[in-house]
mmCIF file with all atom_site columns, C-alpha atoms in Angstrom:
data_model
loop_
_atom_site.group_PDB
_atom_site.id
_atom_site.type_symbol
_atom_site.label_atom_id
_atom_site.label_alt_id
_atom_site.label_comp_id
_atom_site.label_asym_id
_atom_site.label_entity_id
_atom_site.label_seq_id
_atom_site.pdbx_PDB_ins_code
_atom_site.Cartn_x
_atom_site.Cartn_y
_atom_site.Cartn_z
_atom_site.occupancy
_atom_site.B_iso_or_equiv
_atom_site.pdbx_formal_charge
_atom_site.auth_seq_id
_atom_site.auth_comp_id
_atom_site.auth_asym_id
_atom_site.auth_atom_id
_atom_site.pdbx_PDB_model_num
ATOM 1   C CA . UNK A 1 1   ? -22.348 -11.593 11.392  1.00 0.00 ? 1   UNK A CA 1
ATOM 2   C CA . UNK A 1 2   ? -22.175 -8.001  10.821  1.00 0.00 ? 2   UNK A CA 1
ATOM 3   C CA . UNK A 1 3   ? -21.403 -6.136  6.953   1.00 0.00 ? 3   UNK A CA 1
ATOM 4   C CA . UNK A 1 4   ? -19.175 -3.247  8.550   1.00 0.00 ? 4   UNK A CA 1
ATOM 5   C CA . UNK A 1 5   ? -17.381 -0.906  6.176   1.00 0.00 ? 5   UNK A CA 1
ATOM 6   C CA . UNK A 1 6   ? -14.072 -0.851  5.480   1.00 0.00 ? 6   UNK A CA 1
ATOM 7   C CA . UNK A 1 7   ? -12.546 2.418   6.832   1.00 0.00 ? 7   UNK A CA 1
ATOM 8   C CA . UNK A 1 8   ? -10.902 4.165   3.170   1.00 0.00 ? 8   UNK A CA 1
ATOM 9   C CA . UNK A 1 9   ? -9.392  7.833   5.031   1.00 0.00 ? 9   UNK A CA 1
ATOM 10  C CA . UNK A 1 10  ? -7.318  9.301   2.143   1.00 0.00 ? 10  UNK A CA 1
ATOM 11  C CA . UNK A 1 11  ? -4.138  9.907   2.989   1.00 0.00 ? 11  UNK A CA 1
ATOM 12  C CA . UNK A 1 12  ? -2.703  13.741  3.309   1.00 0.00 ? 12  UNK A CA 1
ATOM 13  C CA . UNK A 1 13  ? -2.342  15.644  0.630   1.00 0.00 ? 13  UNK A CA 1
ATOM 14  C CA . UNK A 1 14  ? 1.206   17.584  1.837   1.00 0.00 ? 14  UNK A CA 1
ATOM 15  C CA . UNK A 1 15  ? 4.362   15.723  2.200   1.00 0.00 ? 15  UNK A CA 1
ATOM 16  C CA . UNK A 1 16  ? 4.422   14.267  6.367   1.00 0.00 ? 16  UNK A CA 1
ATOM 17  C CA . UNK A 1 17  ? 8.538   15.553  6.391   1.00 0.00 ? 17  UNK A CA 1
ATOM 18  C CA . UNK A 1 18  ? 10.634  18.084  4.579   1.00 0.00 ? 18  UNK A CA 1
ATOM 19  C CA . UNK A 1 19  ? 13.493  17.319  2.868   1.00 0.00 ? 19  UNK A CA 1
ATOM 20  C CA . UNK A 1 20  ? 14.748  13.951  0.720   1.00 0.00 ? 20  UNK A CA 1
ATOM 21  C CA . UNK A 1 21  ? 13.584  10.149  1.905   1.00 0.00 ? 21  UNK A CA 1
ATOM 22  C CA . UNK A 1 22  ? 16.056  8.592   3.589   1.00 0.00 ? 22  UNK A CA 1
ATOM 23  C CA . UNK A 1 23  ? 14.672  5.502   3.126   1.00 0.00 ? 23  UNK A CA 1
ATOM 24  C CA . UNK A 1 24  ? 13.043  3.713   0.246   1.00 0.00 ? 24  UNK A CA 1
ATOM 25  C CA . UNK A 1 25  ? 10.166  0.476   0.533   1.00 0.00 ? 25  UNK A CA 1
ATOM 26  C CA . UNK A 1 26  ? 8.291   -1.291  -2.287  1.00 0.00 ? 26  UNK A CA 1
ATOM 27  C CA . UNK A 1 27  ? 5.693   -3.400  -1.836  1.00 0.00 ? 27  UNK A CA 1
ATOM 28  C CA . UNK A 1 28  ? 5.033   -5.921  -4.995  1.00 0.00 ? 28  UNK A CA 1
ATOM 29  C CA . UNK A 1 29  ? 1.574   -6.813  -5.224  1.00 0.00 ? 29  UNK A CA 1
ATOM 30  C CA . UNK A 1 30  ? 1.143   -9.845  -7.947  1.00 0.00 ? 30  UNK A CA 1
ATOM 31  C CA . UNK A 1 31  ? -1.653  -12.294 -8.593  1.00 0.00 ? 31  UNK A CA 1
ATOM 32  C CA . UNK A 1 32  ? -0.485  -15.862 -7.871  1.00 0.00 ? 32  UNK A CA 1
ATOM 33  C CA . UNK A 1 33  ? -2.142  -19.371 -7.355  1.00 0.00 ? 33  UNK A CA 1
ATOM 34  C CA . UNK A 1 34  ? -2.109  -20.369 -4.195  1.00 0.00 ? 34  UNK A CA 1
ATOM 35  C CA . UNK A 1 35  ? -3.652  -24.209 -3.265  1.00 0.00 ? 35  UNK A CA 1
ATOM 36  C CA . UNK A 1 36  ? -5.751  -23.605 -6.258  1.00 0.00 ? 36  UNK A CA 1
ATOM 37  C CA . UNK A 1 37  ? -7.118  -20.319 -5.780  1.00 0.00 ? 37  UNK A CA 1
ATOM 38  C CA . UNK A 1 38  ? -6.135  -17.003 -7.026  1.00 0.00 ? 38  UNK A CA 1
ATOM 39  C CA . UNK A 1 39  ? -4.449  -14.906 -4.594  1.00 0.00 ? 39  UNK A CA 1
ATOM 40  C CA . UNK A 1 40  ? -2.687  -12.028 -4.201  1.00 0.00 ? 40  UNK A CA 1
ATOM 41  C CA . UNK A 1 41  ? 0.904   -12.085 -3.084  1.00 0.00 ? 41  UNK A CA 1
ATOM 42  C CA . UNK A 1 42  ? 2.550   -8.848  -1.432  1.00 0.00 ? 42  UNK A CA 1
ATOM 43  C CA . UNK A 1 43  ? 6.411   -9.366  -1.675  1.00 0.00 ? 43  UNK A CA 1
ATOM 44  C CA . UNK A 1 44  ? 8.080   -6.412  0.057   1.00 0.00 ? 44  UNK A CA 1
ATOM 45  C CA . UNK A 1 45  ? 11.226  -4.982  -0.660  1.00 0.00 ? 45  UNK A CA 1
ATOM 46  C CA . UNK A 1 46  ? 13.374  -4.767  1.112   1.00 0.00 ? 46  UNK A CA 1
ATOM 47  C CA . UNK A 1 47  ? 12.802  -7.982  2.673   1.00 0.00 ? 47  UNK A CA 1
ATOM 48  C CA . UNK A 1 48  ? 14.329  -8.330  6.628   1.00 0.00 ? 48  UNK A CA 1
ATOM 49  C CA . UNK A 1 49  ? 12.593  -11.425 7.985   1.00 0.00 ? 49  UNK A CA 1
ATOM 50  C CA . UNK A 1 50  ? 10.837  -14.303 6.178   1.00 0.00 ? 50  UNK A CA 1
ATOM 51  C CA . UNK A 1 51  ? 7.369   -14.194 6.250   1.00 0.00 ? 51  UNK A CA 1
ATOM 52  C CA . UNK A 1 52  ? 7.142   -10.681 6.330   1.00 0.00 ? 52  UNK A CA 1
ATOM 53  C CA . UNK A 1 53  ? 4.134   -9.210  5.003   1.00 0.00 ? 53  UNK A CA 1
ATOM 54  C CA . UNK A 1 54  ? 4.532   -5.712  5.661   1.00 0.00 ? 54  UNK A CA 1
ATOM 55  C CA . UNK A 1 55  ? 6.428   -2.595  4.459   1.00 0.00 ? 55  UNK A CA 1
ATOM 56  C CA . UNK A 1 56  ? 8.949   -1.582  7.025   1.00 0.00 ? 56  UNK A CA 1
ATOM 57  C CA . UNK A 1 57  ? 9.295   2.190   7.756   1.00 0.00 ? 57  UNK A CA 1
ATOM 58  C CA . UNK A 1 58  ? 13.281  2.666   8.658   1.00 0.00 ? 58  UNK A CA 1
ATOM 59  C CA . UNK A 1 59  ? 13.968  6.018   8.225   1.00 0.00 ? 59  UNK A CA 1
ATOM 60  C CA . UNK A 1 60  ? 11.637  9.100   6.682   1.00 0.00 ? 60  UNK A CA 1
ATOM 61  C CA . UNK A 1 61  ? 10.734  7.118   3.175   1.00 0.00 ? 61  UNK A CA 1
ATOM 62  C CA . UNK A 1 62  ? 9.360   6.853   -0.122  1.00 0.00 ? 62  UNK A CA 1
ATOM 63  C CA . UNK A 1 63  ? 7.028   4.035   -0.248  1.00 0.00 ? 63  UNK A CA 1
ATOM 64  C CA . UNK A 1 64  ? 6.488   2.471   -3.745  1.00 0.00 ? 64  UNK A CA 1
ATOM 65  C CA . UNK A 1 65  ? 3.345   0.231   -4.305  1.00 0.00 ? 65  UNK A CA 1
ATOM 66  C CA . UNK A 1 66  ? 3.575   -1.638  -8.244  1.00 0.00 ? 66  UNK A CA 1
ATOM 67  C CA . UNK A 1 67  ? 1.191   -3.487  -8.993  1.00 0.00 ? 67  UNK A CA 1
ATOM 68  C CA . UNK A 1 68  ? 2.760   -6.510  -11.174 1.00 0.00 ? 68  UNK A CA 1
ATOM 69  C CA . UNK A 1 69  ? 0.725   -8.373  -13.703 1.00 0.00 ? 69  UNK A CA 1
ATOM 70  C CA . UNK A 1 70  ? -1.968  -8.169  -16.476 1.00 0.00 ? 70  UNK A CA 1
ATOM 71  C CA . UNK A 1 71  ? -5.151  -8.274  -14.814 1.00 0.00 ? 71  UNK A CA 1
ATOM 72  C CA . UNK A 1 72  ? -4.238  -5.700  -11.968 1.00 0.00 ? 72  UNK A CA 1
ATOM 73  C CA . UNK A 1 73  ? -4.502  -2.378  -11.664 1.00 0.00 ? 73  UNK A CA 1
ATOM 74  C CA . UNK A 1 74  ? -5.368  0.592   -9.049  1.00 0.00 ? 74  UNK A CA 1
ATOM 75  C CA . UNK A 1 75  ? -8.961  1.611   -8.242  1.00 0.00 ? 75  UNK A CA 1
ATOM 76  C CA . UNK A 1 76  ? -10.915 4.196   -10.444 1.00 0.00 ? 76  UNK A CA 1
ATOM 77  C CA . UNK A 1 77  ? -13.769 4.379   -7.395  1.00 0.00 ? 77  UNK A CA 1
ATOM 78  C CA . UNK A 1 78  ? -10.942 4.569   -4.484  1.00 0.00 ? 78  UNK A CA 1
ATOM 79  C CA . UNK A 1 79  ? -7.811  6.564   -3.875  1.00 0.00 ? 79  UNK A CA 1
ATOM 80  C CA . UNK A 1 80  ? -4.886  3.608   -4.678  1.00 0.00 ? 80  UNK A CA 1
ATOM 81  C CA . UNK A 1 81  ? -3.657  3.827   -0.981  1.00 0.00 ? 81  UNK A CA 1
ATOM 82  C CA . UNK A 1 82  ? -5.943  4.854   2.010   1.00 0.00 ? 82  UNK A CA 1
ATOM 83  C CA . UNK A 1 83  ? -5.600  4.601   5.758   1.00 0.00 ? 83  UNK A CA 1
ATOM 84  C CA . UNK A 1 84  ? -7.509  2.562   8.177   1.00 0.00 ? 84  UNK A CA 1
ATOM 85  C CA . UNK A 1 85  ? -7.242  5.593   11.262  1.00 0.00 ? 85  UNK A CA 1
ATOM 86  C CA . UNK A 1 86  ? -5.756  8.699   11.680  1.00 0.00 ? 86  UNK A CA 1
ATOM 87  C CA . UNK A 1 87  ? -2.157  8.315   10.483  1.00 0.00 ? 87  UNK A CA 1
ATOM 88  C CA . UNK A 1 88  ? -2.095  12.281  8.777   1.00 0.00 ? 88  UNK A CA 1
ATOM 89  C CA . UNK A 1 89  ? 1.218   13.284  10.722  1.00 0.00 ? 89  UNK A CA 1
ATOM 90  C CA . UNK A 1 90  ? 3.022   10.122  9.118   1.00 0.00 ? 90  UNK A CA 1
ATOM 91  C CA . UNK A 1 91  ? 2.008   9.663   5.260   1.00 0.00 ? 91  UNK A CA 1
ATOM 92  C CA . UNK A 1 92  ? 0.780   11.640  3.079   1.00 0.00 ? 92  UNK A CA 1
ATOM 93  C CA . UNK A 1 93  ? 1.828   12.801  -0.772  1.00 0.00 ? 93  UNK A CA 1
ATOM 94  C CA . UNK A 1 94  ? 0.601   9.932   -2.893  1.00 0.00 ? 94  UNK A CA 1
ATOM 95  C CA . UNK A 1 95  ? 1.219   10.207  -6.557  1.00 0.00 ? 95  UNK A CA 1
ATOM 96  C CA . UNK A 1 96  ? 0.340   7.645   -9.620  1.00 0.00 ? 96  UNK A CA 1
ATOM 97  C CA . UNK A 1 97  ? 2.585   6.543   -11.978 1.00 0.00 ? 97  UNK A CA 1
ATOM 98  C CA . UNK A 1 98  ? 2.961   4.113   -14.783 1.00 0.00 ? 98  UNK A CA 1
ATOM 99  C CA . UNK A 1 99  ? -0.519  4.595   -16.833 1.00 0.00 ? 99  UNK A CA 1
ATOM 100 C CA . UNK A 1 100 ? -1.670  1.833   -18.901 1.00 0.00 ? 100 UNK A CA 1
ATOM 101 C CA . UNK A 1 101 ? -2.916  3.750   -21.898 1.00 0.00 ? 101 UNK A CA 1
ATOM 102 C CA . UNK A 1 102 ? -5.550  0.919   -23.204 1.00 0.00 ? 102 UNK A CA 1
ATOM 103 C CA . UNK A 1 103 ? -7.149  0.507   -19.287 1.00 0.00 ? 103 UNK A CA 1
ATOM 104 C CA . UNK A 1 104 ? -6.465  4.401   -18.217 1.00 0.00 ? 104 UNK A CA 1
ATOM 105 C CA . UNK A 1 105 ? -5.590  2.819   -15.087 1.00 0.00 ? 105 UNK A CA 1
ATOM 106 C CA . UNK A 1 106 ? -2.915  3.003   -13.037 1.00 0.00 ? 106 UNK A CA 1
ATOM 107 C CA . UNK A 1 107 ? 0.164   -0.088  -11.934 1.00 0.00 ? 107 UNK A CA 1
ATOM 108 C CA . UNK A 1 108 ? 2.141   2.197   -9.363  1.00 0.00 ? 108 UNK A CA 1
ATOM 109 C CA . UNK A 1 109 ? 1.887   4.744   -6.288  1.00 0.00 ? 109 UNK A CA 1
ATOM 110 C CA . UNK A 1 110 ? 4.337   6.764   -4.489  1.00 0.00 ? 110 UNK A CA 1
ATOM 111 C CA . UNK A 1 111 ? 3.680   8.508   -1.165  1.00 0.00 ? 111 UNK A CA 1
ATOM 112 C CA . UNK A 1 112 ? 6.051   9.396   1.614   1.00 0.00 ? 112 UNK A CA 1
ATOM 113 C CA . UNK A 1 113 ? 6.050   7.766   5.041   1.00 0.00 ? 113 UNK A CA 1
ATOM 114 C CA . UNK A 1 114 ? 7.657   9.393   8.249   1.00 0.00 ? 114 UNK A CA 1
ATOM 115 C CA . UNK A 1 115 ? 9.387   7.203   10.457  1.00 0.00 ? 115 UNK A CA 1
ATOM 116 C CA . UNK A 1 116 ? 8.201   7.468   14.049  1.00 0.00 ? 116 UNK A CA 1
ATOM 117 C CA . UNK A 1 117 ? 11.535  7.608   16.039  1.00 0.00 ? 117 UNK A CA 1
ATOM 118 C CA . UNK A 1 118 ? 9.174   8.359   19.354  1.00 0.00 ? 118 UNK A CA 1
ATOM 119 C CA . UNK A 1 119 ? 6.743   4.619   18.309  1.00 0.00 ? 119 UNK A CA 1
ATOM 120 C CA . UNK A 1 120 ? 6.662   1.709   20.217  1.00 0.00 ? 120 UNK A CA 1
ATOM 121 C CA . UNK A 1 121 ? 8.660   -1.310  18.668  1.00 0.00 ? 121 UNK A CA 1
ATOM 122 C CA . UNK A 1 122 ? 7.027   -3.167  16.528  1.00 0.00 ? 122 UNK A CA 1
ATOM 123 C CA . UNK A 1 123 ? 3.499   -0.397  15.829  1.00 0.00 ? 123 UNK A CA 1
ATOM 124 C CA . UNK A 1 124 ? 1.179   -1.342  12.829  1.00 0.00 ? 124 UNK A CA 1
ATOM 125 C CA . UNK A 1 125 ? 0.223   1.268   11.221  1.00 0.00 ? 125 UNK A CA 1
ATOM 126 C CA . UNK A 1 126 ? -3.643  -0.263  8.815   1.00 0.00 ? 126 UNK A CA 1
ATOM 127 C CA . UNK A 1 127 ? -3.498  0.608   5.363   1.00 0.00 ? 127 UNK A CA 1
ATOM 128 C CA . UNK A 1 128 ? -5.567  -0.322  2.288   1.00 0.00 ? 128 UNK A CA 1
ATOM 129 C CA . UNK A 1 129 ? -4.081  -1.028  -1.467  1.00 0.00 ? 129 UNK A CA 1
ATOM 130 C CA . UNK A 1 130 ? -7.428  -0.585  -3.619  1.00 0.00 ? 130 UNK A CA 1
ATOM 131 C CA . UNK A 1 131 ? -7.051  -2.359  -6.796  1.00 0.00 ? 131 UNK A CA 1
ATOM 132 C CA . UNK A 1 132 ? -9.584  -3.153  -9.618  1.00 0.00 ? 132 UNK A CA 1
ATOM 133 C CA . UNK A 1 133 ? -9.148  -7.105  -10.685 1.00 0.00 ? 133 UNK A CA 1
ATOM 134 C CA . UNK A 1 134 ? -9.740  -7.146  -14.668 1.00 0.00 ? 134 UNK A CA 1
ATOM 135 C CA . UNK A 1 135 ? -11.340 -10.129 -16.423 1.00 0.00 ? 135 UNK A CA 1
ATOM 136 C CA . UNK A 1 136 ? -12.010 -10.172 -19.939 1.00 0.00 ? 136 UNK A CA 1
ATOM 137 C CA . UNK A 1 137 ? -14.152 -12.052 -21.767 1.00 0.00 ? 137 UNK A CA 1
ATOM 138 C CA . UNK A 1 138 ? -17.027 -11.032 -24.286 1.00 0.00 ? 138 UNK A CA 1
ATOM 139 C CA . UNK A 1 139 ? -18.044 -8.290  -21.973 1.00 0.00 ? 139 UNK A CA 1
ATOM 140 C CA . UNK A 1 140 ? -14.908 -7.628  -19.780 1.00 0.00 ? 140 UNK A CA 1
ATOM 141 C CA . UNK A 1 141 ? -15.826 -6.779  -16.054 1.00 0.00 ? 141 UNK A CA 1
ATOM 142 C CA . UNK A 1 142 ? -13.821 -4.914  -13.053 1.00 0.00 ? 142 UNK A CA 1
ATOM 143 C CA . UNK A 1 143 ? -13.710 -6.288  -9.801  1.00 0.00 ? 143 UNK A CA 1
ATOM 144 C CA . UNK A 1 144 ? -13.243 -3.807  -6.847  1.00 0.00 ? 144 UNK A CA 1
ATOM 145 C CA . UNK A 1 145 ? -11.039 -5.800  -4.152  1.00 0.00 ? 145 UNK A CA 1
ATOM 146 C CA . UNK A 1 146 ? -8.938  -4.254  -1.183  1.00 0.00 ? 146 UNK A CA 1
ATOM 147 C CA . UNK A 1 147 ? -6.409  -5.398  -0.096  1.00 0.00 ? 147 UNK A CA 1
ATOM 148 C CA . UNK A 1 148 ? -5.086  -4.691  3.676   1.00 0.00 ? 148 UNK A CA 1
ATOM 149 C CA . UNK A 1 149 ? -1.874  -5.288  4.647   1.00 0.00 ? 149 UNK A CA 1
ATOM 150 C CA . UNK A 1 150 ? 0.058   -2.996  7.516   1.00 0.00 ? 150 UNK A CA 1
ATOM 151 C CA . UNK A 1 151 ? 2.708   -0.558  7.959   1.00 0.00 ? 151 UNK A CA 1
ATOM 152 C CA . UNK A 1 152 ? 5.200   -0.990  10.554  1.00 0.00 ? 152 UNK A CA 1
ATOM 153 C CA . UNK A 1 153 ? 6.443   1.801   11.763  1.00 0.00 ? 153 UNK A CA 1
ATOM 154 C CA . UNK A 1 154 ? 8.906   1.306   13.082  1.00 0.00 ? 154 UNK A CA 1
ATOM 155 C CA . UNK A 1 155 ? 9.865   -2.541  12.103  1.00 0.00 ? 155 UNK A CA 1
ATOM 156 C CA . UNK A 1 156 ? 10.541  -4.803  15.183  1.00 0.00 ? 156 UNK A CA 1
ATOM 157 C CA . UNK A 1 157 ? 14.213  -4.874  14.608  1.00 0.00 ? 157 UNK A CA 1
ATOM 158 C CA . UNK A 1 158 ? 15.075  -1.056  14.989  1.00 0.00 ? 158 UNK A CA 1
ATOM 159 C CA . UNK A 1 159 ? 12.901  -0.231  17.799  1.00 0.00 ? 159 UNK A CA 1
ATOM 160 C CA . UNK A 1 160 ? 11.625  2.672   19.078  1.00 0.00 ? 160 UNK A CA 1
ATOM 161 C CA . UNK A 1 161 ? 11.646  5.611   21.668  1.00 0.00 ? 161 UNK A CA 1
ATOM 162 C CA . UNK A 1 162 ? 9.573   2.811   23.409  1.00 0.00 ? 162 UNK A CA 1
ATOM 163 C CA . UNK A 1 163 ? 10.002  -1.013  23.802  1.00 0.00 ? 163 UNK A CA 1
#
């Protein structure tokens, strides 16, 4: 077994695209119990095909990541949102929002995602959500935990400049 790093590239600084999103996706991240175990759930919004675990680039976008819950929050080590490879030409702009004033810590991200009309159908696009679990008690603690779900850019139903 081998203890490799998870890859954590911030993503750009500048917008990817000029002009207005098109498009908007959310991606609802909430803690849930799942066979008896905590989990996290992603529910993503909007929602094309069940099971789908993803947020779906359509059109040049604003993606919106909240984080929904009491005991969630983004990362103080990590940027909220980095990449898993190279993706600079397609997202970039990430901004915080919603600051919980007693944590300092963030529930929601913003960044801008440009839709790859030239992509093969169906492309993942790695990405991490890096989120601080929060469990009080006599000495509260913060628990670093990333979370890696993928981009697809474009989704399988619009297609590409390449099947």
């Amino acid at each position: 077994m081998t203890n490799c790093p998870l890859a954590q590239k911030p993503i750009e600084i500048r917008s990817p695209f000029e002009g207005e999103c098109a498009k908007k996706a959310t991606l609802n991240v909430t803690l849930c119990v799942a066979d008896g175990r905590i989990a996290l759930k992603l529910v993503p919004e909007p929602c094309r095909v069940e099971g789908q675990d993803y947020v779906a680039i359509e059109g040049n976008s604003a993606v919106v990541i909240k984080l929904i819950g009491e005991q969630v929050f983004f990362s103080k080590q990590y940027d909220a949102i980095t990449m898993k490879g190279d993706f600079a030409r397609y997202y970039g702009d990430l901004a915080y929002s919603e600051l919980d004033e007693e944590t300092g810590r963030y529930k929601c991200v913003t960044f801008r995602a440009r839709f790859d009309k030239e992509g093969k159908t169906d492309s993942s696009h790695p990405f991490n959500i890096n989120v601080d679990l929060y469990l009080p008690g006599s000495k509260p603690e913060w628990v670093p935990i990333t979370i890696d779900p993928d981009i697809k850019n474009p989704p399988p139903w619009l297609g590409g400049g390449r099947g």
